CSV table of N, CA and C in Angstrom, one decimal:
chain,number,residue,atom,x,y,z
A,4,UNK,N,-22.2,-27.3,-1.2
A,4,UNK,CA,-21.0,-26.8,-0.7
A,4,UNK,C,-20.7,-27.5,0.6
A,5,UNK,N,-19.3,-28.1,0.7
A,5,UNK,CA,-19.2,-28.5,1.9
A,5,UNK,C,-18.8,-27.4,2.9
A,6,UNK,N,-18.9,-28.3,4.1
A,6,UNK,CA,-18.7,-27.1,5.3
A,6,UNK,C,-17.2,-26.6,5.7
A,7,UNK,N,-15.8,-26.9,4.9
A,7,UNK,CA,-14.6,-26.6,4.6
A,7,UNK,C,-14.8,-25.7,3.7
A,8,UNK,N,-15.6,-25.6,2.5
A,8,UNK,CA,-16.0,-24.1,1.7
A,8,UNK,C,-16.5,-23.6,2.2
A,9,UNK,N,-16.1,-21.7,1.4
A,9,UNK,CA,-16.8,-20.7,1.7
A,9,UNK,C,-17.2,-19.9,1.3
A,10,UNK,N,-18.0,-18.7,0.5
A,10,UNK,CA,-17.8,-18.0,-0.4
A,10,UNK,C,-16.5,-17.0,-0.5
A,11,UNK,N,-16.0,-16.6,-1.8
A,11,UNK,CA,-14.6,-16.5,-1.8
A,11,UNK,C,-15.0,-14.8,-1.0
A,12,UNK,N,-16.2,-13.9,-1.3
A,12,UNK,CA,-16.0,-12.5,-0.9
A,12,UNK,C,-15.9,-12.7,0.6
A,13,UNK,N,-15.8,-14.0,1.5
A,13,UNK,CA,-16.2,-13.5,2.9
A,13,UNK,C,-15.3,-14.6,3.5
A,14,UNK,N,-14.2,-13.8,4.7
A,14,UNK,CA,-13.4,-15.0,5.6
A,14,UNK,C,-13.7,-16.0,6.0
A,15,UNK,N,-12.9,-17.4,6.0
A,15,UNK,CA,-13.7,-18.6,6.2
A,15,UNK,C,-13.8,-18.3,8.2
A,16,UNK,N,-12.8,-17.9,8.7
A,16,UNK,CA,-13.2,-17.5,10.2
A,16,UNK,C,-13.3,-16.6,11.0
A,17,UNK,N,-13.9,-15.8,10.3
A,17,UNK,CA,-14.7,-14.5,11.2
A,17,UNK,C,-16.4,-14.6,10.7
A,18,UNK,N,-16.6,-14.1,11.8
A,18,UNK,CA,-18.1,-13.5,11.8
A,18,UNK,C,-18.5,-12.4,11.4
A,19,UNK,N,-19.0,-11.4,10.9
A,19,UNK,CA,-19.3,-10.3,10.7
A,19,UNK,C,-20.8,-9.8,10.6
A,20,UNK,N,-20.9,-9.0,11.9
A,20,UNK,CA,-22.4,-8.4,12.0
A,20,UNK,C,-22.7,-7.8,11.0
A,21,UNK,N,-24.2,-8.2,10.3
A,21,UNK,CA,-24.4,-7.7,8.7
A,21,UNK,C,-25.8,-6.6,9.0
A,22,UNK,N,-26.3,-7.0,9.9
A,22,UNK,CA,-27.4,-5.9,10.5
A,22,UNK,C,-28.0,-6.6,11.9
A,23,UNK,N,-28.9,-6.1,12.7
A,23,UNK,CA,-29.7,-6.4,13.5
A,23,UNK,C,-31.3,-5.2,13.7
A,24,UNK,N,-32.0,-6.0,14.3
A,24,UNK,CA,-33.0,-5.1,14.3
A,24,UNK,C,-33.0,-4.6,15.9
A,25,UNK,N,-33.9,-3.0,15.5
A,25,UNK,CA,-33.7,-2.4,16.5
A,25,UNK,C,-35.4,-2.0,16.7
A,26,UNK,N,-35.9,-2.2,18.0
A,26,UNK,CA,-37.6,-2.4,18.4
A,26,UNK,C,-37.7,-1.2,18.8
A,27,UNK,N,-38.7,0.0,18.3
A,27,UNK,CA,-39.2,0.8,18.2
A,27,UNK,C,-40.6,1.7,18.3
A,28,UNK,N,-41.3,2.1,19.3
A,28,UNK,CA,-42.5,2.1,18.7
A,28,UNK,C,-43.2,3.0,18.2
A,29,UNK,N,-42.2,3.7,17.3
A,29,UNK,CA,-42.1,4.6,15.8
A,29,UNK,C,-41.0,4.6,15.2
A,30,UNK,N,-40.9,3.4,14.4
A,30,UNK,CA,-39.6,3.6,13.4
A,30,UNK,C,-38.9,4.2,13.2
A,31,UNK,N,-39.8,5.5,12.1
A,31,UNK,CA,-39.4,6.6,11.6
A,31,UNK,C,-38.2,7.6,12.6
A,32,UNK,N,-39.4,7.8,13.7
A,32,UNK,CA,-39.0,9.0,14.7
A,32,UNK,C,-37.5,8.2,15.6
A,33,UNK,N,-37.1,6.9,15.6
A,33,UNK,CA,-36.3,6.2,16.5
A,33,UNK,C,-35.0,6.4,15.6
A,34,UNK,N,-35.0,6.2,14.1
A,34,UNK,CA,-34.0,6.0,13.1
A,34,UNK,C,-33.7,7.3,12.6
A,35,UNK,N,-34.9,8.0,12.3
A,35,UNK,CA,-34.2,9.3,12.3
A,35,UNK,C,-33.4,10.2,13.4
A,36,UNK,N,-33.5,9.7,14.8
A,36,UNK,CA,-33.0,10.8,16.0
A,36,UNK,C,-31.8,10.2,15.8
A,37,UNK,N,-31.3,8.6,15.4
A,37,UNK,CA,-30.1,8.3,15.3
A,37,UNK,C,-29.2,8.5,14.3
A,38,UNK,N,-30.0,8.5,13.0
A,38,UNK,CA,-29.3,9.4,11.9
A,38,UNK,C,-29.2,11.0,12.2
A,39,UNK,N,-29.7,11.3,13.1
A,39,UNK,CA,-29.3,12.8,13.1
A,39,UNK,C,-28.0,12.7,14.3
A,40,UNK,N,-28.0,12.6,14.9
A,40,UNK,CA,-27.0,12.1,16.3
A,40,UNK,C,-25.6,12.0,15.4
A,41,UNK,N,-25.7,10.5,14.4
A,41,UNK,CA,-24.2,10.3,14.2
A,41,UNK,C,-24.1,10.7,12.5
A,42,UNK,N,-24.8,11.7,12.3
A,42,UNK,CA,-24.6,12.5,10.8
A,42,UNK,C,-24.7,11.2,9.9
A,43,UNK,N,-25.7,10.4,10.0
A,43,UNK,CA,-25.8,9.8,8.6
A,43,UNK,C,-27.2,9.9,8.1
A,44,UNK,N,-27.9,9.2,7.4
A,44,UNK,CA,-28.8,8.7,6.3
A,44,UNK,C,-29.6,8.2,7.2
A,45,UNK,N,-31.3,8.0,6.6
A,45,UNK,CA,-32.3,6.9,7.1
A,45,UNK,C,-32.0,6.2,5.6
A,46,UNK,N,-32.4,5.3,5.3
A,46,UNK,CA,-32.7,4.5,4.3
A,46,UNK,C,-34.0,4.3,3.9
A,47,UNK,N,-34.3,3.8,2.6
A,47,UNK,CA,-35.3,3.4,1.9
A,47,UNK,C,-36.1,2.2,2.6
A,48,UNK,N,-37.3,2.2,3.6
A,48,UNK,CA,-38.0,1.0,4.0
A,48,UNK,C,-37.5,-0.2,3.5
A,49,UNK,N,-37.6,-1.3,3.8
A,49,UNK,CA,-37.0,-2.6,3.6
A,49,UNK,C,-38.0,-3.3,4.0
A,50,UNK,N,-39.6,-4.1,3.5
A,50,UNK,CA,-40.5,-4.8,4.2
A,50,UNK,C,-40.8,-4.0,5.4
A,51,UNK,N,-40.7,-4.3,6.4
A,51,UNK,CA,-41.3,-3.5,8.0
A,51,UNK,C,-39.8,-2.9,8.5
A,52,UNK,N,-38.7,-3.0,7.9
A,52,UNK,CA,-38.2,-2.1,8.2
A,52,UNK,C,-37.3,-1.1,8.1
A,53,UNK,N,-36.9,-0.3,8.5
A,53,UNK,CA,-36.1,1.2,7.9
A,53,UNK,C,-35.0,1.5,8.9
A,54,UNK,N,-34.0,1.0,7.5
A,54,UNK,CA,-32.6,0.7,8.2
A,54,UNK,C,-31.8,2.3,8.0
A,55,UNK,N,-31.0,1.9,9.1
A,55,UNK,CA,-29.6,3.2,9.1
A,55,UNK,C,-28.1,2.3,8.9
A,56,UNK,N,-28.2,2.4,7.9
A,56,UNK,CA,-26.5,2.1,7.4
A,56,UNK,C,-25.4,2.4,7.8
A,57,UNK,N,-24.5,2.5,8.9
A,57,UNK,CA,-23.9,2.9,9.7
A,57,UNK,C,-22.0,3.0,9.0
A,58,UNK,N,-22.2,2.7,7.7
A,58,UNK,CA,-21.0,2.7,6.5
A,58,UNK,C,-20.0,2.0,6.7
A,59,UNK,N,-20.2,0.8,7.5
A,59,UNK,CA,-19.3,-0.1,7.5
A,59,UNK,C,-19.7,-1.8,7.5
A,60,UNK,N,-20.6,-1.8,6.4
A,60,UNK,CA,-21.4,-2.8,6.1
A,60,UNK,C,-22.6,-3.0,7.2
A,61,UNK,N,-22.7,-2.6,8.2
A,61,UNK,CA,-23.4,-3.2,9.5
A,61,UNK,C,-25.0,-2.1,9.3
A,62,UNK,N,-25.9,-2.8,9.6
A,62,UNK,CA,-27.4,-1.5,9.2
A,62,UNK,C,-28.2,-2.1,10.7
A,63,UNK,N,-28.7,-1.2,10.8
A,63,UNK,CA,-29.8,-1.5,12.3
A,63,UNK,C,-31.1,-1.2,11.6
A,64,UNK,N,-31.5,-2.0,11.6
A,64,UNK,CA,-33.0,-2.2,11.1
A,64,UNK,C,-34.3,-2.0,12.2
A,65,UNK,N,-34.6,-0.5,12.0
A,65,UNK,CA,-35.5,-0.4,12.8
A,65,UNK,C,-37.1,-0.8,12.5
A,66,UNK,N,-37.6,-1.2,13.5
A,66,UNK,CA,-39.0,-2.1,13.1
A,66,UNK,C,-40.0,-1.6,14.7
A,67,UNK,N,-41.1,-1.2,13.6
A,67,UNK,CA,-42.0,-0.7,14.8
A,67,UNK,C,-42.9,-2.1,15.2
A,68,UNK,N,-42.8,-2.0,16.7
A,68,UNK,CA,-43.1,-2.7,17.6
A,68,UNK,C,-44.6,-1.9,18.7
A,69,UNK,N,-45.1,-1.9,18.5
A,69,UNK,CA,-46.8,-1.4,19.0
A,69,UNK,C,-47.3,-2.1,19.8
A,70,UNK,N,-47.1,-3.4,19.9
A,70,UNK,CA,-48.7,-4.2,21.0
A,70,UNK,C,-47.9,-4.2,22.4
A,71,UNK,N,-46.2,-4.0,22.4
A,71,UNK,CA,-45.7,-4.3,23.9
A,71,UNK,C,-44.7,-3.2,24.3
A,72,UNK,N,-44.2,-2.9,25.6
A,72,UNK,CA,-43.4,-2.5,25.7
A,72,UNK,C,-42.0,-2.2,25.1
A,73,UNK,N,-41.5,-1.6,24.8
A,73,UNK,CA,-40.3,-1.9,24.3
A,73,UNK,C,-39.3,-2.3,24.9
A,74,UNK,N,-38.2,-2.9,25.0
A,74,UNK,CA,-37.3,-3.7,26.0
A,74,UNK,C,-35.8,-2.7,25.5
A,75,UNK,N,-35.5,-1.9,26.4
A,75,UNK,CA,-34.4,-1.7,26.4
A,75,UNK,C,-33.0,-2.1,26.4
A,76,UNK,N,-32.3,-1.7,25.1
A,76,UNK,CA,-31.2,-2.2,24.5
A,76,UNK,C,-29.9,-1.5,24.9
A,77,UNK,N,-28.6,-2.1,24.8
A,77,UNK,CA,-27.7,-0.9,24.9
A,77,UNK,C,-26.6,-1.2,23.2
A,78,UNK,N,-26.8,-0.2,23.1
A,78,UNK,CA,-25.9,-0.2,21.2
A,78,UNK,C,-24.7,0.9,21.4
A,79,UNK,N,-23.4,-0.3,20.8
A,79,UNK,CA,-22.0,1.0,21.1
A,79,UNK,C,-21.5,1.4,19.9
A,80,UNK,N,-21.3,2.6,19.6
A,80,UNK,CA,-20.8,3.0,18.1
A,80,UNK,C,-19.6,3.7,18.4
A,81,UNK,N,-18.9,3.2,17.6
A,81,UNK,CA,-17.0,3.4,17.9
A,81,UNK,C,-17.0,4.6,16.6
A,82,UNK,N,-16.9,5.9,16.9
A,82,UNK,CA,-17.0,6.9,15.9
A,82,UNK,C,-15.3,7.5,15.6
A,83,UNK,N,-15.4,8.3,14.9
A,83,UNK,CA,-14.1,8.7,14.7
A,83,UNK,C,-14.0,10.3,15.6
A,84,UNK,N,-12.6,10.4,15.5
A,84,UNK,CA,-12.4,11.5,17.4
A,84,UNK,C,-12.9,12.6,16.6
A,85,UNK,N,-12.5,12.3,15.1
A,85,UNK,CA,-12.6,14.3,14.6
A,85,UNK,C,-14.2,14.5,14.7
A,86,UNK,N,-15.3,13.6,14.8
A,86,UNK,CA,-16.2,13.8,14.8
A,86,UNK,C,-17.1,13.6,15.9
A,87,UNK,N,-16.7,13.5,17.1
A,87,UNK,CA,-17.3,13.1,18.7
A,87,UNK,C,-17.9,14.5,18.7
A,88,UNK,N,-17.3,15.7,18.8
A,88,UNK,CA,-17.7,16.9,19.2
A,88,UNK,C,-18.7,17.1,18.6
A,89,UNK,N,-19.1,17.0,17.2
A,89,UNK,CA,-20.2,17.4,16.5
A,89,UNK,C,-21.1,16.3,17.1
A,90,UNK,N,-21.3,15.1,17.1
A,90,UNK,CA,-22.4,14.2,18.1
A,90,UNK,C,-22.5,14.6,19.0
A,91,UNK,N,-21.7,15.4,20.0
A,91,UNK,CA,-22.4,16.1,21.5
A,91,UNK,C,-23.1,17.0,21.3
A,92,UNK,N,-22.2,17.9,19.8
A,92,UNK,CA,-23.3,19.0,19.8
A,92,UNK,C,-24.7,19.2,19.2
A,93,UNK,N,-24.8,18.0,18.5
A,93,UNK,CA,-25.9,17.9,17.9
A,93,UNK,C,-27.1,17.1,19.1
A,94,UNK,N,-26.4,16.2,19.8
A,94,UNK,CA,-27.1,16.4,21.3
A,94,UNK,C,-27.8,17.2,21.9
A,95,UNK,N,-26.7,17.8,22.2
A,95,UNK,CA,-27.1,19.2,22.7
A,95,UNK,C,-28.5,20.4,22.2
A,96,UNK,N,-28.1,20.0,20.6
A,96,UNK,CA,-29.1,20.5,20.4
A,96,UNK,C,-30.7,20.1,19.8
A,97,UNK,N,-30.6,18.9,20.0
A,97,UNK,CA,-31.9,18.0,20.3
A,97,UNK,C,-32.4,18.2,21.9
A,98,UNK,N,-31.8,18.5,22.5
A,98,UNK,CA,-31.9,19.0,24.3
A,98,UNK,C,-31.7,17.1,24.4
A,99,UNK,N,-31.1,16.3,24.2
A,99,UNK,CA,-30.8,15.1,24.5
A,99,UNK,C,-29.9,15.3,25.7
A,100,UNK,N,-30.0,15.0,27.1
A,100,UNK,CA,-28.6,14.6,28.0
A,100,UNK,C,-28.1,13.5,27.8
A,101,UNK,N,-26.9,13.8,27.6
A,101,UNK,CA,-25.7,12.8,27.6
A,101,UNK,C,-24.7,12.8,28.9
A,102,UNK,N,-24.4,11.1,28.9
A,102,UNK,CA,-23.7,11.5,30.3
A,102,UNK,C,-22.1,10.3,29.9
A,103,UNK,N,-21.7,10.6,30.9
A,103,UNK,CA,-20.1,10.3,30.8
A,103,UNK,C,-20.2,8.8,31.7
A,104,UNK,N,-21.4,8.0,31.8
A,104,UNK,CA,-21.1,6.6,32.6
A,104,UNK,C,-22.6,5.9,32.0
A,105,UNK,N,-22.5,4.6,31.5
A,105,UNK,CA,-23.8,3.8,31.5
A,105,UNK,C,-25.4,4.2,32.5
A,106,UNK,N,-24.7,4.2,33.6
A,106,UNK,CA,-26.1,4.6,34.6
A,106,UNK,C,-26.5,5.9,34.6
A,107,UNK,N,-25.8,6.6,33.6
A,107,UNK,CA,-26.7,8.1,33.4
A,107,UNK,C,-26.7,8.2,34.8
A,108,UNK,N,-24.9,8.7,35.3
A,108,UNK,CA,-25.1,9.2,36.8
A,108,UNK,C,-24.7,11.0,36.8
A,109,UNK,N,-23.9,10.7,35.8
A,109,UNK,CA,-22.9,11.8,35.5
A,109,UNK,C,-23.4,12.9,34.4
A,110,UNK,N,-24.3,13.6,34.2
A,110,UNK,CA,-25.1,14.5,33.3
A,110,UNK,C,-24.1,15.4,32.9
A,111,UNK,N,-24.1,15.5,31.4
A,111,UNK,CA,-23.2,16.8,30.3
A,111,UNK,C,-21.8,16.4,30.9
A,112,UNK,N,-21.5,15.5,30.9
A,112,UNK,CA,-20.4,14.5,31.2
A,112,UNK,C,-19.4,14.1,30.2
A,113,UNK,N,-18.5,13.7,29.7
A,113,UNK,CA,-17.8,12.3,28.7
A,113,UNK,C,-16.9,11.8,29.6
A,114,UNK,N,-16.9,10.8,29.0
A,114,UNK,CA,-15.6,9.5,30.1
A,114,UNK,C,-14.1,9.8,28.8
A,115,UNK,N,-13.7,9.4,29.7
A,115,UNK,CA,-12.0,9.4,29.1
A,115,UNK,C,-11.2,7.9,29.1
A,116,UNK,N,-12.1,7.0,28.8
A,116,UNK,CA,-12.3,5.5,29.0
A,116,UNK,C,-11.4,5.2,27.7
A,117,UNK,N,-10.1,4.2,28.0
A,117,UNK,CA,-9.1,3.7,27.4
A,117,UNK,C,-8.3,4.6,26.1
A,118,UNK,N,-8.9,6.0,26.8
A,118,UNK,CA,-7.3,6.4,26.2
A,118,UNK,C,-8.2,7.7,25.2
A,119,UNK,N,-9.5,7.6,24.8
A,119,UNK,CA,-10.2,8.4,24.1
A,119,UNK,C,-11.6,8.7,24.7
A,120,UNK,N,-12.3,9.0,24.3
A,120,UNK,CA,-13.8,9.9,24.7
A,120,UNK,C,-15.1,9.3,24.7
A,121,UNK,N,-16.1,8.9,25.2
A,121,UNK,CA,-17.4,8.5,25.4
A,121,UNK,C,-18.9,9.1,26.5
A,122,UNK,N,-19.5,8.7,25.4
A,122,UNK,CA,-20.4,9.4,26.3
A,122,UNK,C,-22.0,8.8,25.9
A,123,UNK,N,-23.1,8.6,26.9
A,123,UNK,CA,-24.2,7.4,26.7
A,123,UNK,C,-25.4,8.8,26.8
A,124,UNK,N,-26.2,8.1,26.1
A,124,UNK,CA,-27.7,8.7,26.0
A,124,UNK,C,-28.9,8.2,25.5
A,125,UNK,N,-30.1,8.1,25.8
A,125,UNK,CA,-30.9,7.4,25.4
A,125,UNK,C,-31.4,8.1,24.3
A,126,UNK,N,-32.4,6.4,23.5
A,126,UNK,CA,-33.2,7.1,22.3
A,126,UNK,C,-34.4,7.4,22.8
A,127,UNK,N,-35.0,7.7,21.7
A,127,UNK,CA,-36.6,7.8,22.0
A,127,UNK,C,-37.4,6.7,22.9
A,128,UNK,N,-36.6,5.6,23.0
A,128,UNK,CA,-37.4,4.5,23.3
A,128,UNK,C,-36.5,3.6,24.5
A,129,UNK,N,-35.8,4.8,24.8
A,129,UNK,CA,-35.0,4.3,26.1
A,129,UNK,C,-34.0,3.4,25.9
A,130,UNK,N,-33.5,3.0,24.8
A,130,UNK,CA,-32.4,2.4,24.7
A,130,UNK,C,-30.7,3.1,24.6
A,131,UNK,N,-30.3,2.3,25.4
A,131,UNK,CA,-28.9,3.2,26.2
A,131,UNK,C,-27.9,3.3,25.1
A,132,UNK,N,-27.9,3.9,24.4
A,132,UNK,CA,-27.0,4.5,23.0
A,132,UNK,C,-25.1,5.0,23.5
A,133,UNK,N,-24.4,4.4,22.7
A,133,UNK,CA,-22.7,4.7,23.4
A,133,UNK,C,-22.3,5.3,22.4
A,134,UNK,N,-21.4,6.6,22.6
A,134,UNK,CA,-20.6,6.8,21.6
A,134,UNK,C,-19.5,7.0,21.8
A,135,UNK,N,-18.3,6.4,21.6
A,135,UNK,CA,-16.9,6.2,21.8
A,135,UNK,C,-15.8,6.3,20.8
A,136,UNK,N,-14.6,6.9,20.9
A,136,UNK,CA,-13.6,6.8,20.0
A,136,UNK,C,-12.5,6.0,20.4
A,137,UNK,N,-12.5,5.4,21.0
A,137,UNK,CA,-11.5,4.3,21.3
A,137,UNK,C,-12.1,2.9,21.9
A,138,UNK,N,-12.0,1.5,21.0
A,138,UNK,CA,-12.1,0.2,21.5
A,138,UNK,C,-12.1,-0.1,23.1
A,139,UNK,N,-12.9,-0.9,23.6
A,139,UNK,CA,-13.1,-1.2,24.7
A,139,UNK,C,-11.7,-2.1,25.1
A,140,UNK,N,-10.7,-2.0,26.2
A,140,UNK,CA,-9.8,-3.3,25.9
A,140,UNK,C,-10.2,-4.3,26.7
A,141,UNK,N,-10.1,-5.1,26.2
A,141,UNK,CA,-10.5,-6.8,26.9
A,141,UNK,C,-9.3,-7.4,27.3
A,142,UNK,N,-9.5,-8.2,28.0
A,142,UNK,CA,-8.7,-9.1,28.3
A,142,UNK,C,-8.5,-10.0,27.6
């Protein structure tokens, strides 16, 4: 195939994130706190790792990581508004703090950031988790 072809299911110029992996040092316990947070699924192991399908083709493939630290990540999930409230509350009731700014300055907090609702929290493994109903706007 030359490089002016493309396959017909996929735009010849966009990119589309199809998964990434997320470093964990318990899989299980990392993908399930996130499947419970944003009311979806764990999935079926995959080789070393066990994805969450996030239903819009995109899966985070979590993969336990054991001999090193884990390196803190930050992941934004653009949710829908009717369902923000139920992610705080299910926060809430993991005893998870959530706060209304990246630096976790602002505790049981949400931001009002471009026009809709957000609010950051870590996982199990310290990585800075977003959840927002409205697009970031860029310049």
């Amino acid at each position: 195939m030359s490089p002016a072809q493309h396959t017909p299911d996929l735009p010849a110029t966009v990119a589309r994130l199809d998964h990434t992996a997320v470093y964990a040092s318990d899989r299980r316990l990392s993908a399930e706190f996130l499947a419970a947070v944003l009311g979806l699924e764990v999935g079926a192991p995959f080789g070393p790792f066990l994805p969450v399908d996030l239903g819009n083709g995109v899966t985070l493939d979590y993969y336990e990581k054991s001999d090193e630290p884990i390196q803190s990540q930050h992941y934004a999930f653009l949710v829908p508004e009717e369902q923000f409230d139920a992610m705080i509350a299910r926060l809430e009731k993991l005893g998870v703090t959530y706060y209304a700014d990246p630096s976790h300055t602002e505790p049981g907090r949400v931001n009002d950031l471009f026009g809709g609702r957000g609010a950051y929290f870590d996982d199990p493994d310290g990585h800075n988790m977003e959840i927002m109903t409205r697009p970031y706007v860029r310049p």
